[in-house]
mmCIF file of C-alpha atoms in Angstrom:
data_model
loop_
_atom_site.group_PDB
_atom_site.id
_atom_site.type_symbol
_atom_site.label_atom_id
_atom_site.label_comp_id
_atom_site.label_asym_id
_atom_site.label_seq_id
_atom_site.Cartn_x
_atom_site.Cartn_y
_atom_site.Cartn_z
ATOM 1 C CA MET A 1 30.533 26.362 -25.681
ATOM 2 C CA LEU A 2 33.567 26.033 -23.756
ATOM 3 C CA THR A 3 33.606 23.282 -21.297
ATOM 4 C CA GLY A 4 35.720 21.741 -18.908
ATOM 5 C CA ASP A 5 35.340 19.184 -15.694
ATOM 6 C CA VAL A 6 35.217 21.998 -13.274
ATOM 7 C CA VAL A 7 34.533 26.001 -13.412
ATOM 8 C CA VAL A 8 35.800 27.709 -10.918
ATOM 9 C CA VAL A 9 34.440 31.264 -10.047
ATOM 10 C CA GLY A 10 36.465 33.538 -8.461
ATOM 11 C CA GLY A 11 40.467 33.510 -8.590
ATOM 12 C CA GLY A 12 41.181 34.589 -4.913
ATOM 13 C CA PRO A 13 43.068 32.063 -2.701
ATOM 14 C CA ALA A 14 40.195 29.696 -2.169
ATOM 15 C CA GLY A 15 39.571 29.389 -5.967
ATOM 16 C CA CYS A 16 43.250 29.000 -7.099
ATOM 17 C CA ALA A 17 43.794 26.437 -4.026
ATOM 18 C CA ALA A 18 40.800 24.232 -5.968
ATOM 19 C CA ALA A 19 41.991 24.589 -9.010
ATOM 20 C CA VAL A 20 45.941 24.060 -8.664
ATOM 21 C CA THR A 21 44.616 20.710 -6.842
ATOM 22 C CA LEU A 22 42.349 19.809 -9.513
ATOM 23 C CA ALA A 23 44.536 20.428 -12.268
ATOM 24 C CA ARG A 24 47.189 18.758 -11.311
ATOM 25 C CA ALA A 25 44.782 15.390 -10.781
ATOM 26 C CA GLY A 26 44.431 15.880 -14.142
ATOM 27 C CA ARG A 27 41.326 17.442 -14.707
ATOM 28 C CA GLU A 28 40.154 20.611 -17.100
ATOM 29 C CA VAL A 29 39.062 23.747 -14.933
ATOM 30 C CA VAL A 30 38.059 26.642 -16.318
ATOM 31 C CA LEU A 31 38.623 29.846 -13.672
ATOM 32 C CA VAL A 32 36.589 33.190 -14.299
ATOM 33 C CA ASP A 33 36.441 36.033 -12.395
ATOM 34 C CA LYS A 34 34.687 38.951 -13.008
ATOM 35 C CA ALA A 35 38.161 41.337 -11.737
ATOM 36 C CA VAL A 36 41.160 42.126 -14.425
ATOM 37 C CA PHE A 37 44.320 40.652 -12.167
ATOM 38 C CA PRO A 38 46.348 42.277 -10.580
ATOM 39 C CA ARG A 39 43.531 43.890 -8.129
ATOM 40 C CA ASP A 40 43.508 45.376 -4.896
ATOM 41 C CA LYS A 41 41.488 43.396 -2.119
ATOM 42 C CA CYS A 42 40.868 45.035 0.920
ATOM 43 C CA CYS A 43 42.495 42.437 3.733
ATOM 44 C CA GLY A 44 44.720 42.480 6.920
ATOM 45 C CA ASP A 45 47.494 41.092 4.491
ATOM 46 C CA GLY A 46 48.761 38.994 6.960
ATOM 47 C CA LEU A 47 49.630 35.259 6.392
ATOM 48 C CA THR A 48 49.547 32.415 9.357
ATOM 49 C CA THR A 49 51.691 29.511 9.538
ATOM 50 C CA ALA A 50 48.956 27.132 8.335
ATOM 51 C CA ALA A 51 48.383 29.594 5.049
ATOM 52 C CA LEU A 52 52.411 29.233 4.662
ATOM 53 C CA ARG A 53 52.086 25.914 4.088
ATOM 54 C CA ARG A 54 49.008 25.593 1.936
ATOM 55 C CA LEU A 55 50.780 28.301 -0.091
ATOM 56 C CA ALA A 56 53.687 26.532 -0.519
ATOM 57 C CA ALA A 57 52.402 23.009 -1.134
ATOM 58 C CA LEU A 58 50.232 24.752 -4.023
ATOM 59 C CA GLY A 59 53.958 25.628 -5.094
ATOM 60 C CA LEU A 60 53.679 29.714 -4.765
ATOM 61 C CA ARG A 61 57.318 30.944 -4.205
ATOM 62 C CA PRO A 62 57.409 33.914 -1.845
ATOM 63 C CA GLU A 63 59.865 35.586 -4.299
ATOM 64 C CA ALA A 64 57.126 35.689 -6.799
ATOM 65 C CA VAL A 65 55.498 38.010 -4.576
ATOM 66 C CA PRO A 66 57.094 41.155 -4.393
ATOM 67 C CA SER A 67 55.617 42.645 -0.938
ATOM 68 C CA TRP A 68 56.330 39.369 0.679
ATOM 69 C CA GLN A 69 57.552 40.266 4.439
ATOM 70 C CA PRO A 70 58.810 37.347 7.160
ATOM 71 C CA LEU A 71 57.861 37.772 10.731
ATOM 72 C CA ASP A 72 59.977 36.742 13.661
ATOM 73 C CA GLY A 73 56.961 36.985 16.437
ATOM 74 C CA VAL A 74 54.198 39.696 17.305
ATOM 75 C CA TRP A 75 53.634 42.267 20.092
ATOM 76 C CA LEU A 76 50.789 42.547 21.801
ATOM 77 C CA ARG A 77 49.285 45.247 23.785
ATOM 78 C CA SER A 78 46.890 44.334 26.665
ATOM 79 C CA PRO A 79 43.337 46.689 27.300
ATOM 80 C CA SER A 80 45.587 47.777 30.304
ATOM 81 C CA GLY A 81 48.260 48.960 28.728
ATOM 82 C CA ARG A 82 50.828 46.163 28.779
ATOM 83 C CA GLU A 83 52.724 44.932 26.049
ATOM 84 C CA ILE A 84 54.268 41.594 25.507
ATOM 85 C CA GLU A 85 56.827 40.079 22.891
ATOM 86 C CA LEU A 86 55.700 36.589 21.367
ATOM 87 C CA PRO A 87 58.535 35.402 19.381
ATOM 88 C CA PHE A 88 58.516 32.918 17.164
ATOM 89 C CA PRO A 89 60.210 29.795 17.817
ATOM 90 C CA PRO A 90 63.825 29.568 15.621
ATOM 91 C CA GLY A 91 64.175 27.404 12.526
ATOM 92 C CA GLY A 92 61.516 27.885 9.930
ATOM 93 C CA LEU A 93 58.687 30.773 9.067
ATOM 94 C CA TYR A 94 55.480 31.216 11.128
ATOM 95 C CA GLY A 95 54.091 34.296 9.788
ATOM 96 C CA ALA A 96 54.333 36.466 6.736
ATOM 97 C CA VAL A 97 52.545 39.755 5.348
ATOM 98 C CA ALA A 98 52.125 40.265 1.587
ATOM 99 C CA ARG A 99 49.587 42.629 -0.292
ATOM 100 C CA ARG A 100 46.617 40.719 -1.253
ATOM 101 C CA VAL A 101 47.295 42.803 -4.850
ATOM 102 C CA ASP A 102 50.790 40.894 -5.263
ATOM 103 C CA LEU A 103 49.731 37.360 -3.817
ATOM 104 C CA ASP A 104 46.911 36.762 -5.518
ATOM 105 C CA ALA A 105 48.190 37.305 -8.711
ATOM 106 C CA ALA A 106 51.062 35.612 -8.058
ATOM 107 C CA LEU A 107 48.777 32.485 -7.102
ATOM 108 C CA LEU A 108 47.050 32.964 -10.157
ATOM 109 C CA ASP A 109 50.051 32.470 -12.181
ATOM 110 C CA VAL A 110 50.718 29.514 -10.455
ATOM 111 C CA ALA A 111 47.444 27.958 -11.282
ATOM 112 C CA ARG A 112 48.231 28.807 -14.937
ATOM 113 C CA ALA A 113 51.301 26.944 -14.518
ATOM 114 C CA ALA A 114 49.135 24.312 -13.572
ATOM 115 C CA GLY A 115 47.058 24.027 -16.751
ATOM 116 C CA VAL A 116 44.140 26.038 -15.495
ATOM 117 C CA LYS A 117 42.312 28.158 -17.872
ATOM 118 C CA VAL A 118 42.129 31.584 -16.435
ATOM 119 C CA PHE A 119 39.703 34.349 -17.646
ATOM 120 C CA ASP A 120 39.883 37.292 -15.277
ATOM 121 C CA GLY A 121 37.112 40.200 -16.463
ATOM 122 C CA HIS A 122 34.911 37.990 -17.325
ATOM 123 C CA ALA A 123 31.403 38.391 -14.757
ATOM 124 C CA LEU A 124 29.356 35.554 -13.614
ATOM 125 C CA GLU A 125 25.730 36.296 -14.964
ATOM 126 C CA GLY A 126 24.134 33.339 -14.683
ATOM 127 C CA ALA A 127 23.993 29.644 -14.036
ATOM 128 C CA VAL A 128 21.435 26.741 -14.373
ATOM 129 C CA ALA A 129 22.091 23.139 -12.802
ATOM 130 C CA HIS A 130 21.447 19.850 -14.511
ATOM 131 C CA ASP A 131 21.679 16.520 -13.176
ATOM 132 C CA ASP A 132 24.994 15.763 -14.848
ATOM 133 C CA ARG A 133 26.544 19.547 -15.273
ATOM 134 C CA VAL A 134 26.573 23.046 -14.132
ATOM 135 C CA VAL A 135 26.114 25.709 -17.483
ATOM 136 C CA LEU A 136 27.448 29.105 -16.316
ATOM 137 C CA ASP A 137 26.464 32.064 -18.622
ATOM 138 C CA VAL A 138 29.889 34.451 -18.401
ATOM 139 C CA ASP A 139 30.056 38.206 -19.407
ATOM 140 C CA GLY A 140 32.155 38.111 -22.757
ATOM 141 C CA LEU A 141 32.335 34.197 -22.903
ATOM 142 C CA GLY A 142 28.844 32.756 -23.410
ATOM 143 C CA PRO A 143 27.717 29.451 -21.664
ATOM 144 C CA VAL A 144 30.399 27.586 -19.615
ATOM 145 C CA ALA A 145 29.263 23.892 -18.833
ATOM 146 C CA ALA A 146 31.267 21.484 -16.049
ATOM 147 C CA ARG A 147 30.213 18.487 -14.098
ATOM 148 C CA TYR A 148 30.799 20.854 -11.282
ATOM 149 C CA ALA A 149 31.187 24.557 -10.167
ATOM 150 C CA VAL A 150 33.203 25.700 -7.277
ATOM 151 C CA GLY A 151 31.767 29.223 -6.017
ATOM 152 C CA ALA A 152 34.821 30.955 -4.660
ATOM 153 C CA ASP A 153 33.454 34.335 -5.084
ATOM 154 C CA GLY A 154 32.764 36.156 -1.888
ATOM 155 C CA MET A 155 30.544 35.994 0.957
ATOM 156 C CA TRP A 156 27.629 37.746 -1.390
ATOM 157 C CA SER A 157 28.421 34.679 -3.894
ATOM 158 C CA PRO A 158 27.006 35.358 -7.712
ATOM 159 C CA LEU A 159 27.226 31.644 -8.077
ATOM 160 C CA ARG A 160 25.231 30.789 -5.042
ATOM 161 C CA LYS A 161 22.604 33.142 -5.673
ATOM 162 C CA ALA A 162 22.403 32.493 -9.577
ATOM 163 C CA LEU A 163 21.236 28.552 -7.950
ATOM 164 C CA GLY A 164 18.795 29.787 -5.910
ATOM 165 C CA ALA A 165 20.735 28.887 -2.828
ATOM 166 C CA ALA A 166 20.995 32.253 -1.178
ATOM 167 C CA ASP A 167 19.186 32.060 2.216
ATOM 168 C CA GLU A 168 20.451 34.538 3.893
ATOM 169 C CA PRO A 169 18.806 38.042 2.495
ATOM 170 C CA GLY A 170 20.510 41.107 4.341
ATOM 171 C CA TYR A 171 23.382 39.173 5.601
ATOM 172 C CA LEU A 172 26.129 41.463 6.382
ATOM 173 C CA GLY A 173 28.713 39.032 8.023
ATOM 174 C CA GLU A 174 30.211 38.442 11.379
ATOM 175 C CA TRP A 175 32.893 41.428 11.500
ATOM 176 C CA HIS A 176 33.954 44.344 9.745
ATOM 177 C CA ALA A 177 37.257 45.910 9.263
ATOM 178 C CA PHE A 178 38.922 48.623 8.212
ATOM 179 C CA ARG A 179 42.179 49.101 6.801
ATOM 180 C CA GLY A 180 44.389 51.709 5.265
ATOM 181 C CA TYR A 181 48.338 51.781 4.371
ATOM 182 C CA PHE A 182 50.583 54.360 5.613
ATOM 183 C CA ARG A 183 54.533 54.735 6.088
ATOM 184 C CA GLY A 184 55.454 53.131 9.083
ATOM 185 C CA ASN A 185 57.546 54.424 12.018
ATOM 186 C CA ASP A 186 58.109 50.768 13.392
ATOM 187 C CA SER A 187 58.677 47.996 11.880
ATOM 188 C CA ARG A 188 57.224 45.391 14.258
ATOM 189 C CA LEU A 189 53.853 43.617 13.771
ATOM 190 C CA TRP A 190 51.955 44.836 16.163
ATOM 191 C CA VAL A 191 48.347 43.745 17.284
ATOM 192 C CA TRP A 192 46.085 46.261 20.347
ATOM 193 C CA PHE A 193 43.499 45.040 22.218
ATOM 194 C CA GLU A 194 41.804 48.683 22.467
ATOM 195 C CA PRO A 195 39.181 48.246 25.275
ATOM 196 C CA ASP A 196 36.480 49.560 23.438
ATOM 197 C CA LEU A 197 36.842 47.072 19.800
ATOM 198 C CA LEU A 198 36.683 43.989 22.279
ATOM 199 C CA PRO A 199 36.299 41.384 21.166
ATOM 200 C CA GLY A 200 38.102 42.997 18.164
ATOM 201 C CA TYR A 201 41.575 44.680 17.653
ATOM 202 C CA ALA A 202 43.424 46.914 15.931
ATOM 203 C CA TRP A 203 46.597 46.190 13.739
ATOM 204 C CA SER A 204 49.865 47.484 12.264
ATOM 205 C CA PHE A 205 51.536 44.812 9.608
ATOM 206 C CA PRO A 206 54.633 45.957 8.300
ATOM 207 C CA LEU A 207 55.615 45.602 4.333
ATOM 208 C CA PRO A 208 59.401 45.538 3.059
ATOM 209 C CA ASP A 209 59.049 49.165 1.425
ATOM 210 C CA GLY A 210 58.489 50.847 4.464
ATOM 211 C CA ARG A 211 55.017 51.027 4.798
ATOM 212 C CA VAL A 212 52.440 48.852 7.171
ATOM 213 C CA ASN A 213 48.729 47.968 6.765
ATOM 214 C CA VAL A 214 47.218 49.088 9.363
ATOM 215 C CA GLY A 215 43.676 48.830 10.403
ATOM 216 C CA PHE A 216 41.057 47.498 12.918
ATOM 217 C CA GLY A 217 38.182 44.601 13.096
ATOM 218 C CA VAL A 218 34.883 44.687 15.136
ATOM 219 C CA GLN A 219 32.482 42.263 15.955
ATOM 220 C CA ARG A 220 28.825 43.334 14.560
ATOM 221 C CA ARG A 221 26.563 44.337 17.040
ATOM 222 C CA PRO A 222 22.823 45.241 16.322
ATOM 223 C CA GLY A 223 22.883 48.943 16.588
ATOM 224 C CA ARG A 224 25.838 49.591 15.692
ATOM 225 C CA PRO A 225 25.918 51.550 12.172
ATOM 226 C CA THR A 226 29.107 51.370 9.954
ATOM 227 C CA LYS A 227 28.938 55.068 10.435
ATOM 228 C CA GLU A 228 30.155 54.456 13.845
ATOM 229 C CA LEU A 229 33.036 52.642 12.792
ATOM 230 C CA ARG A 230 34.047 55.253 10.291
ATOM 231 C CA ALA A 231 33.762 57.903 12.936
ATOM 232 C CA LEU A 232 35.934 55.647 15.241
ATOM 233 C CA TRP A 233 38.506 55.309 12.793
ATOM 234 C CA PRO A 234 40.888 58.644 12.778
ATOM 235 C CA GLU A 235 40.075 59.113 16.629
ATOM 236 C CA LEU A 236 42.016 55.640 16.528
ATOM 237 C CA LEU A 237 44.958 56.570 14.648
ATOM 238 C CA ALA A 238 45.138 59.479 16.856
ATOM 239 C CA ARG A 239 45.825 57.359 20.096
ATOM 240 C CA PRO A 240 49.592 57.758 21.707
ATOM 241 C CA HIS A 241 50.432 53.961 21.450
ATOM 242 C CA ILE A 242 49.451 53.828 17.839
ATOM 243 C CA ARG A 243 50.385 57.308 16.599
ATOM 244 C CA ALA A 244 54.151 56.543 17.810
ATOM 245 C CA VAL A 245 53.630 53.067 15.296
ATOM 246 C CA VAL A 246 52.040 54.916 12.257
ATOM 247 C CA GLY A 247 52.956 57.267 9.534
ATOM 248 C CA GLU A 248 51.273 59.542 7.165
ATOM 249 C CA PRO A 249 48.504 57.788 5.001
ATOM 250 C CA ASP A 250 49.607 56.326 1.589
ATOM 251 C CA GLY A 251 46.364 55.943 -0.138
ATOM 252 C CA PRO A 252 42.485 55.853 1.231
ATOM 253 C CA HIS A 253 41.252 53.582 3.722
ATOM 254 C CA LYS A 254 39.098 50.999 3.160
ATOM 255 C CA ALA A 255 36.461 48.635 4.560
ATOM 256 C CA TRP A 256 35.117 45.116 3.804
ATOM 257 C CA PRO A 257 32.936 42.481 6.103
ATOM 258 C CA ILE A 258 34.118 39.605 6.947
ATOM 259 C CA PRO A 259 32.177 36.253 7.110
ATOM 260 C CA ALA A 260 32.852 33.707 10.238
ATOM 261 C CA ARG A 261 29.846 31.355 10.430
ATOM 262 C CA VAL A 262 31.413 28.153 8.439
ATOM 263 C CA GLY A 263 28.101 25.275 8.566
ATOM 264 C CA HIS A 264 25.597 27.858 9.183
ATOM 265 C CA SER A 265 25.172 28.119 5.491
ATOM 266 C CA PRO A 266 25.206 24.963 3.349
ATOM 267 C CA PRO A 267 28.471 24.814 1.712
ATOM 268 C CA VAL A 268 26.988 22.969 -1.300
ATOM 269 C CA ALA A 269 24.342 23.323 -3.554
ATOM 270 C CA ALA A 270 22.352 21.708 -6.766
ATOM 271 C CA GLY A 271 22.501 18.768 -5.211
ATOM 272 C CA GLY A 272 26.410 18.867 -4.949
ATOM 273 C CA ARG A 273 27.145 20.288 -8.415
ATOM 274 C CA ALA A 274 28.328 23.346 -6.227
ATOM 275 C CA LEU A 275 30.069 23.645 -3.960
ATOM 276 C CA PHE A 276 31.269 26.950 -1.848
ATOM 277 C CA VAL A 277 34.735 27.456 -0.504
ATOM 278 C CA GLY A 278 36.105 30.692 0.978
ATOM 279 C CA ASP A 279 33.803 33.642 1.940
ATOM 280 C CA ALA A 280 31.365 31.977 0.064
ATOM 281 C CA ALA A 281 31.699 29.241 2.927
ATOM 282 C CA ARG A 282 31.581 31.634 5.897
ATOM 283 C CA ALA A 283 35.045 30.183 6.772
ATOM 284 C CA ALA A 284 36.753 32.782 8.581
ATOM 285 C CA ASP A 285 38.378 32.539 11.883
ATOM 286 C CA PRO A 286 35.361 33.753 14.815
ATOM 287 C CA LEU A 287 38.310 34.576 17.240
ATOM 288 C CA THR A 288 40.721 36.454 14.745
ATOM 289 C CA GLY A 289 38.447 36.960 11.305
ATOM 290 C CA GLU A 290 41.679 35.548 9.584
ATOM 291 C CA GLY A 291 40.615 33.704 6.580
ATOM 292 C CA ILE A 292 43.369 33.507 4.011
ATOM 293 C CA GLY A 293 44.253 29.887 5.377
ATOM 294 C CA GLN A 294 40.632 28.826 5.953
ATOM 295 C CA ALA A 295 40.228 29.881 2.064
ATOM 296 C CA LEU A 296 43.074 27.669 1.026
ATOM 297 C CA GLU A 297 41.920 25.127 3.200
ATOM 298 C CA THR A 298 38.336 24.875 1.726
ATOM 299 C CA GLY A 299 39.551 25.122 -1.419
ATOM 300 C CA VAL A 300 41.498 22.011 -1.174
ATOM 301 C CA LEU A 301 38.836 20.013 0.894
ATOM 302 C CA ALA A 302 36.397 20.988 -2.184
ATOM 303 C CA ALA A 303 38.704 19.733 -4.700
ATOM 304 C CA GLU A 304 39.685 16.884 -3.045
ATOM 305 C CA ALA A 305 35.701 15.784 -2.547
ATOM 306 C CA VAL A 306 35.012 16.399 -6.589
ATOM 307 C CA LEU A 307 38.018 14.065 -7.043
ATOM 308 C CA ALA A 308 37.100 11.524 -4.604
ATOM 309 C CA ALA A 309 33.757 11.553 -5.810
ATOM 310 C CA GLY A 310 33.926 11.356 -9.362
ATOM 311 C CA ALA A 311 31.799 13.005 -12.537
ATOM 312 C CA LEU A 312 28.689 11.123 -11.914
ATOM 313 C CA ARG A 313 28.251 11.150 -8.229
ATOM 314 C CA PRO A 314 27.940 14.467 -6.788
ATOM 315 C CA ALA A 315 25.825 13.465 -4.149
ATOM 316 C CA ALA A 316 28.807 11.480 -3.013
ATOM 317 C CA ALA A 317 31.224 14.775 -3.417
ATOM 318 C CA ALA A 318 28.741 16.950 -1.497
ATOM 319 C CA ARG A 319 28.761 14.488 1.384
ATOM 320 C CA ALA A 320 32.551 14.089 1.677
ATOM 321 C CA TYR A 321 33.368 17.638 1.525
ATOM 322 C CA GLU A 322 30.562 18.952 4.223
ATOM 323 C CA ARG A 323 31.849 15.873 6.110
ATOM 324 C CA ALA A 324 35.596 16.901 5.898
ATOM 325 C CA VAL A 325 34.486 20.819 6.775
ATOM 326 C CA ALA A 326 32.329 19.907 9.601
ATOM 327 C CA ARG A 327 35.362 17.739 11.041
ATOM 328 C CA GLY A 328 38.271 20.465 10.597
ATOM 329 C CA LEU A 329 37.150 24.024 10.507
ATOM 330 C CA GLY A 330 33.926 23.150 11.788
ATOM 331 C CA VAL A 331 35.285 22.451 15.020
ATOM 332 C CA ASP A 332 38.023 24.950 15.495
ATOM 333 C CA ASN A 333 35.695 27.869 14.785
ATOM 334 C CA ARG A 334 33.076 26.266 17.388
ATOM 335 C CA LEU A 335 36.033 26.914 19.821
ATOM 336 C CA ALA A 336 37.366 30.130 18.093
ATOM 337 C CA ALA A 337 33.613 31.500 18.628
ATOM 338 C CA ALA A 338 33.690 30.216 22.352
ATOM 339 C CA LEU A 339 36.986 32.250 22.915
ATOM 340 C CA SER A 340 36.198 35.030 21.461
ATOM 341 C CA ARG A 341 33.058 35.852 23.808
ATOM 342 C CA ALA A 342 35.622 35.092 26.568
ATOM 343 C CA LEU A 343 37.456 38.278 25.151
ATOM 344 C CA ARG A 344 34.680 40.816 25.032
ATOM 345 C CA SER A 345 35.139 42.262 28.195
ATOM 346 C CA PRO A 346 38.763 43.896 29.472
ATOM 347 C CA LEU A 347 39.340 41.622 32.400
ATOM 348 C CA GLY A 348 38.977 38.416 29.995
ATOM 349 C CA ALA A 349 41.559 39.726 27.717
ATOM 350 C CA ARG A 350 43.900 41.079 30.115
ATOM 351 C CA GLY A 351 43.793 37.740 31.797
ATOM 352 C CA ALA A 352 44.409 35.733 28.257
ATOM 353 C CA LEU A 353 47.179 37.977 27.567
ATOM 354 C CA ARG A 354 48.724 38.150 31.161
ATOM 355 C CA THR A 355 48.908 34.090 30.593
ATOM 356 C CA ALA A 356 50.517 33.894 26.974
ATOM 357 C CA GLY A 357 53.293 36.165 28.817
ATOM 358 C CA LEU A 358 54.059 33.984 31.595
ATOM 359 C CA THR A 359 57.328 32.282 30.335
ATOM 360 C CA ASP A 360 59.171 31.878 27.397
ATOM 361 C CA TRP A 361 57.442 28.318 26.649
ATOM 362 C CA THR A 362 54.534 30.299 26.944
ATOM 363 C CA ARG A 363 54.798 33.281 24.668
ATOM 364 C CA ARG A 364 56.468 31.127 22.246
ATOM 365 C CA ASN A 365 53.506 28.291 22.042
ATOM 366 C CA PHE A 366 50.799 30.764 22.048
ATOM 367 C CA ALA A 367 52.473 32.848 19.000
ATOM 368 C CA ARG A 368 52.068 29.344 17.139
ATOM 369 C CA TRP A 369 48.782 29.023 18.732
ATOM 370 C CA LEU A 370 47.731 32.229 17.508
ATOM 371 C CA PHE A 371 49.242 31.831 13.713
ATOM 372 C CA GLU A 372 47.627 28.713 13.458
ATOM 373 C CA ASP A 373 50.523 26.285 13.342
ATOM 374 C CA TYR A 374 48.108 23.488 14.810
ATOM 375 C CA PRO A 375 44.473 23.971 14.512
ATOM 376 C CA ARG A 376 42.531 26.023 17.116
ATOM 377 C CA ALA A 377 40.512 22.849 18.278
ATOM 378 C CA VAL A 378 43.717 20.383 17.981
ATOM 379 C CA LEU A 379 43.732 19.245 21.638
ATOM 380 C CA LEU A 380 39.843 18.449 21.321
ATOM 381 C CA THR A 381 40.350 16.220 18.084
ATOM 382 C CA PRO A 382 43.062 13.477 18.934
ATOM 383 C CA ARG A 383 43.375 12.198 15.408
ATOM 384 C CA ARG A 384 44.924 15.698 14.644
ATOM 385 C CA TRP A 385 47.502 15.392 17.504
ATOM 386 C CA ARG A 386 50.255 15.097 14.873
ATOM 387 C CA GLU A 387 50.022 18.480 13.992
ATOM 388 C CA LEU A 388 51.279 19.677 17.491
ATOM 389 C CA THR A 389 54.828 18.939 16.427
ATOM 390 C CA ARG A 390 54.807 20.195 13.022
ATOM 391 C CA GLY A 391 56.660 22.958 13.390
ATOM 392 C CA GLY A 392 56.544 26.275 10.966
ATOM 393 C CA MET A 393 57.035 26.595 7.414
ATOM 394 C CA ALA A 394 60.754 25.291 6.191
#
């Protein structure tokens, strides 16, 4: 039987963040994933300042990611057609783009270098929780036993289901997104607030080889079937201001759901022996649908809770993790959800962008806030006010 202190299910950013944090603290970590890396992952490929800081803290080096593209700002288009540039402040990196096929493979290499035992190409087939451990049945490996399991295996987490903790049958997430790669006509990062997508948006994120990641994300609405969104895709690409940026397709488009309701589903199970992170914790931002920074944050928080509680106090680990998520992401995401409601109308979106573009100061600081240089609800949480002056990643 394969054993460890912690077994992590899922090798994406959330799983790697948890695994690296635990391994560097001296814990024996086993990581399994059903996919063989490198593997593609549906995503917009954008990295916020918060994500960049956490990646740097884990030890990821940009040169290890072939498609790494630094950004110097973002261009926004209002529902009225007004366009504004939001430049990032000079000195430091505030945003980047990197294909997930490259980013996740590089992160998994960081985990291996930290001493994590990585088994990609091995799917979880079952799990049983005991008072003192969790035993996973993993395809090709057999039983894997550990004091804790970290579920970083997506919004339909097989670990959650195997432990009988799946409490939302038919759950489809709060957002739905489409993405395709194209040859680009414009190297700028664009976000288009189209009237018929609100509070969603369309985007074009540049990559260093002349390609762009183009897509759109919308909030799910009762009675709006996915086939309607598929039909919207070619019409959206044909709009003149988008057509001017987007060249010819470079591969098929893909769709994926985004879970953005952290705190609504328990982030722990089996008395604290299992902790869920990233999409398995429904942690994406309700305002933008962004999830990499949130995945990294929950992965680290889960690892820190396990380290603080020790092997024999799973209930303490559960309390510590739930409290950390509620005090940080929970507050941020509630504010983000409220702001998203204000953007449902073209009038609200136009007003927000008009305010953002008033002065050089508002443009720079709205860019910092949008790219999570500081937490969404930092002004509502005085203990985090020091983060207002943090600045971008060096």
